[in-house]
Amino acid sequence: MHDIIGEKLREYYDDITKEDVPDRFIELLKILEKSSSSTKEN
Amino acid sequence: MVHVISRSVADEACTFSDLIIGAIPSLRAFGLSLTGRADRADDLVQETLVKAWKHQDSFQTGTNVRAWLHTILRNEFYSQIRKRRREVEDADGVYSNKIAVSGGQEDHMDMADMRVALMQLPEDQREAIILVGASGFSYQEAAEICGVAVGTVKSRVSRARERLAVLLDAECISEHSA
């Protein structure tokens, strides 16, 4: 019925998801990994 | 890429953080669609990652990690909004969704239009149409993420579609006549 809406919506969304994952998140995950592996070893 | 993984999960083909990293683009888009602001969206994503990590024991391998992460982000959004609403209501008595709309001037025109139009929708319709119409979740998954019945998601999606059609058409007309 409103296929144009669906297309525009996916276009909008895909444009955002195409962006690279910011470093801050990769760094954050590294920190979380380090902290959880050190607690597990205790 | 992250390869400083803890030994306990290193044997698995895909680590927990690999799974999370794969979902980040979609989480950012969901966050941006909910808040209308890139800085708030990324703060939401950051909170989501920390919470996901903290509660990774409650995540079962083989279940849908994307849906699980979107649920966490959504819960975080609503708890922030409740807090914000209380603050704003204290300040001037009324909360307006419009304050969340940013200029978005660097965006492609259609994208800015869509973002502005999305922010005109009530939150429940907005999240429903994003999850189903853009992120590729099934109605069932979206219902679980939002904690409502499948039929409720369906009706929200259809109302959102109708509203968006009106809003975007109206914007096209006003642009051309301006």
Short mmCIF file of C-alpha atoms in Angstrom, two decimals:
data_model
loop_
_atom_site.label_atom_id
_atom_site.label_comp_id
_atom_site.label_asym_id
_atom_site.label_seq_id
_atom_site.Cartn_x
_atom_site.Cartn_y
_atom_site.Cartn_z
CA MET A 1 0.00 0.00 0.00
CA HIS A 2 2.69 2.50 1.02
CA ASP A 3 5.70 0.78 -0.48
CA ILE A 4 7.47 4.10 -0.95
CA ILE A 5 7.37 4.57 2.80
CA GLY A 6 9.03 1.20 3.34
CA GLU A 7 11.72 2.01 0.80
CA LYS A 8 12.44 5.42 2.27
CA LEU A 9 12.55 3.96 5.73
CA ARG A 10 15.07 1.31 4.77
CA GLU A 11 17.13 3.90 2.90
CA TYR A 12 17.18 6.10 5.98
CA TYR A 13 18.12 3.15 8.16
CA ASP A 14 20.74 1.67 5.83
CA ASP A 15 22.49 5.02 5.58
CA ILE A 16 22.98 4.98 9.34
CA THR A 17 24.00 1.34 9.59
CA LYS A 18 26.61 1.80 6.85
CA GLU A 19 28.65 4.08 9.11
CA ASP A 20 31.71 2.51 10.70
CA VAL A 21 31.38 1.39 14.29
CA PRO A 22 32.94 4.23 16.33
CA ASP A 23 36.21 3.37 18.08
CA ARG A 24 34.74 4.26 21.45
CA PHE A 25 32.58 1.14 21.34
CA ILE A 26 35.41 -1.16 20.30
CA GLU A 27 37.54 0.31 23.08
CA LEU A 28 34.72 -0.10 25.57
CA LEU A 29 34.30 -3.78 24.67
CA LYS A 30 38.03 -4.34 25.06
CA ILE A 31 37.89 -2.84 28.54
CA LEU A 32 34.86 -4.96 29.44
CA GLU A 33 36.60 -8.08 28.17
CA LYS A 34 39.73 -7.37 30.16
CA SER A 35 37.78 -6.72 33.32
CA SER A 36 35.65 -9.85 33.00
CA SER A 37 38.58 -12.12 32.15
CA SER A 38 40.48 -10.87 35.20
CA THR A 39 37.51 -11.50 37.49
CA LYS A 40 36.96 -14.96 36.05
CA GLU A 41 40.56 -15.92 36.70
CA ASN A 42 40.22 -15.07 40.38
CA MET B 1 38.90 -6.11 15.41
CA VAL B 2 38.94 -7.29 18.97
CA HIS B 3 41.12 -10.29 19.63
CA VAL B 4 42.15 -9.74 23.21
CA ILE B 5 39.36 -12.10 24.19
CA SER B 6 39.18 -13.88 27.48
CA ARG B 7 40.31 -17.49 27.33
CA SER B 8 37.02 -18.91 28.48
CA VAL B 9 35.23 -17.83 25.31
CA ALA B 10 38.17 -17.96 22.91
CA ASP B 11 37.33 -21.48 21.78
CA GLU B 12 33.99 -20.46 20.41
CA ALA B 13 33.91 -19.41 16.77
CA CYS B 14 32.14 -16.20 17.61
CA THR B 15 32.82 -14.46 20.89
CA PHE B 16 30.24 -12.56 22.84
CA SER B 17 31.86 -9.28 21.88
CA ASP B 18 31.93 -10.26 18.19
CA LEU B 19 28.19 -10.81 18.44
CA ILE B 20 27.75 -7.45 20.09
CA ILE B 21 29.95 -5.61 17.58
CA GLY B 22 27.90 -7.05 14.75
CA ALA B 23 24.76 -5.56 16.24
CA ILE B 24 26.15 -2.07 16.93
CA PRO B 25 25.23 -0.46 13.56
CA SER B 26 21.65 -1.58 13.98
CA LEU B 27 21.58 -0.47 17.62
CA ARG B 28 22.86 2.98 16.65
CA ALA B 29 20.18 3.32 14.00
CA PHE B 30 17.50 2.21 16.46
CA GLY B 31 18.83 4.63 19.07
CA LEU B 32 18.92 7.48 16.58
CA SER B 33 15.38 6.73 15.49
CA LEU B 34 14.17 6.73 19.08
CA THR B 35 15.99 9.86 20.25
CA GLY B 36 16.43 11.84 17.03
CA ARG B 37 19.92 12.80 18.19
CA ALA B 38 23.21 11.15 17.36
CA ASP B 39 24.87 12.00 20.68
CA ARG B 40 21.99 10.58 22.71
CA ALA B 41 21.82 7.56 20.44
CA ASP B 42 25.46 6.73 21.04
CA ASP B 43 25.07 7.23 24.78
CA LEU B 44 22.21 4.73 24.64
CA VAL B 45 24.37 2.28 22.71
CA GLN B 46 27.15 2.65 25.25
CA GLU B 47 24.76 1.96 28.14
CA THR B 48 23.42 -1.01 26.22
CA LEU B 49 26.88 -2.51 25.77
CA VAL B 50 27.72 -2.13 29.43
CA LYS B 51 24.40 -3.66 30.53
CA ALA B 52 24.66 -6.48 28.00
CA TRP B 53 28.11 -7.29 29.29
CA LYS B 54 26.96 -7.22 32.87
CA HIS B 55 24.05 -9.52 32.12
CA GLN B 56 25.68 -11.78 29.60
CA ASP B 57 24.96 -14.76 31.84
CA SER B 58 21.26 -14.21 31.19
CA PHE B 59 21.86 -14.41 27.48
CA GLN B 60 21.56 -17.92 26.11
CA THR B 61 23.71 -18.94 23.19
CA GLY B 62 21.62 -19.64 20.16
CA THR B 63 18.97 -17.10 21.05
CA ASN B 64 18.65 -13.91 19.09
CA VAL B 65 21.39 -11.61 20.31
CA ARG B 66 20.17 -8.72 18.15
CA ALA B 67 16.69 -8.86 19.63
CA TRP B 68 18.13 -9.15 23.13
CA LEU B 69 20.35 -6.08 22.62
CA HIS B 70 17.53 -4.05 21.10
CA THR B 71 15.40 -4.89 24.13
CA ILE B 72 18.12 -3.59 26.45
CA LEU B 73 18.52 -0.39 24.42
CA ARG B 74 14.78 0.17 24.37
CA ASN B 75 14.46 -0.30 28.13
CA GLU B 76 17.30 2.12 28.66
CA PHE B 77 15.64 4.68 26.37
CA TYR B 78 12.37 4.54 28.28
CA SER B 79 14.00 4.77 31.65
CA GLN B 80 15.93 7.84 30.48
CA ILE B 81 12.81 9.36 28.99
CA ARG B 82 10.88 8.88 32.21
CA LYS B 83 13.64 10.61 34.06
CA ARG B 84 13.86 13.40 31.48
CA ARG B 85 10.10 13.88 31.51
CA ARG B 86 10.08 14.32 35.23
CA GLU B 87 12.85 16.88 34.94
CA VAL B 88 11.20 18.80 32.10
CA GLU B 89 7.80 18.68 33.76
CA ASP B 90 9.37 20.11 36.84
CA ALA B 91 10.90 22.89 34.77
CA ASP B 92 8.04 24.00 32.55
CA GLY B 93 5.12 21.74 33.13
CA VAL B 94 4.97 20.21 29.66
CA TYR B 95 7.13 17.70 27.85
CA SER B 96 7.45 18.15 24.13
CA ASN B 97 8.81 15.55 21.79
CA LYS B 98 9.88 18.30 19.45
CA ILE B 99 12.88 19.22 21.56
CA ALA B 100 14.43 15.93 20.49
CA VAL B 101 14.46 16.84 16.81
CA SER B 102 17.84 18.06 15.65
CA GLY B 103 18.56 20.06 12.55
CA GLY B 104 20.20 17.25 10.62
CA GLN B 105 21.36 19.66 7.94
CA GLU B 106 24.30 17.54 6.85
CA ASP B 107 22.01 14.70 5.96
CA HIS B 108 20.69 13.87 2.60
CA MET B 109 17.33 15.60 2.21
CA ASP B 110 15.25 12.43 2.17
CA MET B 111 16.98 11.19 5.26
CA ALA B 112 16.41 14.41 7.13
CA ASP B 113 12.77 14.31 6.06
CA MET B 114 12.40 10.78 7.28
CA ARG B 115 14.09 11.54 10.57
CA VAL B 116 11.91 14.58 11.17
CA ALA B 117 8.81 12.66 10.14
CA LEU B 118 9.69 9.78 12.46
CA MET B 119 10.03 12.17 15.36
CA GLN B 120 6.45 13.31 14.79
CA LEU B 121 5.19 9.81 15.54
CA PRO B 122 4.30 8.67 19.03
CA GLU B 123 7.14 6.59 20.48
CA ASP B 124 5.22 3.33 20.40
CA GLN B 125 4.51 3.66 16.69
CA ARG B 126 8.02 4.85 15.93
CA GLU B 127 9.75 1.92 17.55
CA ALA B 128 7.35 -0.54 15.95
CA ILE B 129 7.89 0.70 12.42
CA ILE B 130 11.65 0.90 12.86
CA LEU B 131 11.95 -2.61 14.21
CA VAL B 132 9.69 -4.19 11.62
CA GLY B 133 10.02 -1.88 8.64
CA ALA B 134 13.73 -1.08 8.82
CA SER B 135 15.71 -3.39 11.13
CA GLY B 136 14.18 -6.52 9.68
CA PHE B 137 12.67 -7.98 12.85
CA SER B 138 9.59 -10.13 12.54
CA TYR B 139 6.34 -8.96 14.15
CA GLN B 140 6.89 -11.66 16.75
CA GLU B 141 10.40 -10.44 17.59
CA ALA B 142 9.27 -6.81 17.68
CA ALA B 143 6.45 -7.79 20.02
CA GLU B 144 8.93 -9.46 22.36
CA ILE B 145 11.29 -6.49 22.24
CA CYS B 146 8.47 -4.06 23.05
CA GLY B 147 6.75 -6.37 25.52
CA VAL B 148 3.36 -6.24 23.79
CA ALA B 149 1.13 -8.56 21.78
CA VAL B 150 1.86 -9.23 18.11
CA GLY B 151 -1.48 -7.69 17.12
CA THR B 152 -0.54 -4.50 18.93
CA VAL B 153 2.71 -4.27 16.95
CA LYS B 154 0.82 -4.84 13.71
CA SER B 155 -1.64 -2.06 14.37
CA ARG B 156 1.12 0.32 15.50
CA VAL B 157 3.11 -0.39 12.34
CA SER B 158 0.12 0.22 10.15
CA ARG B 159 -0.79 3.47 11.89
CA ALA B 160 2.83 4.59 11.68
CA ARG B 161 2.93 3.87 7.94
CA GLU B 162 -0.21 5.88 7.34
CA ARG B 163 1.03 8.77 9.41
CA LEU B 164 4.43 8.76 7.67
CA ALA B 165 2.76 8.75 4.28
CA VAL B 166 0.80 11.85 5.23
CA LEU B 167 3.77 13.62 6.82
CA LEU B 168 6.21 12.94 4.00
CA ASP B 169 3.70 13.88 1.33
CA ALA B 170 2.91 17.06 3.16
CA GLU B 171 6.60 17.89 3.39
CA CYS B 172 7.08 17.34 -0.33
CA ILE B 173 4.22 19.67 -1.10
CA SER B 174 5.43 22.42 1.21
CA GLU B 175 8.96 22.17 -0.19
CA HIS B 176 7.77 22.56 -3.75
CA SER B 177 5.46 25.42 -3.07
CA ALA B 178 8.00 27.30 -0.97
#
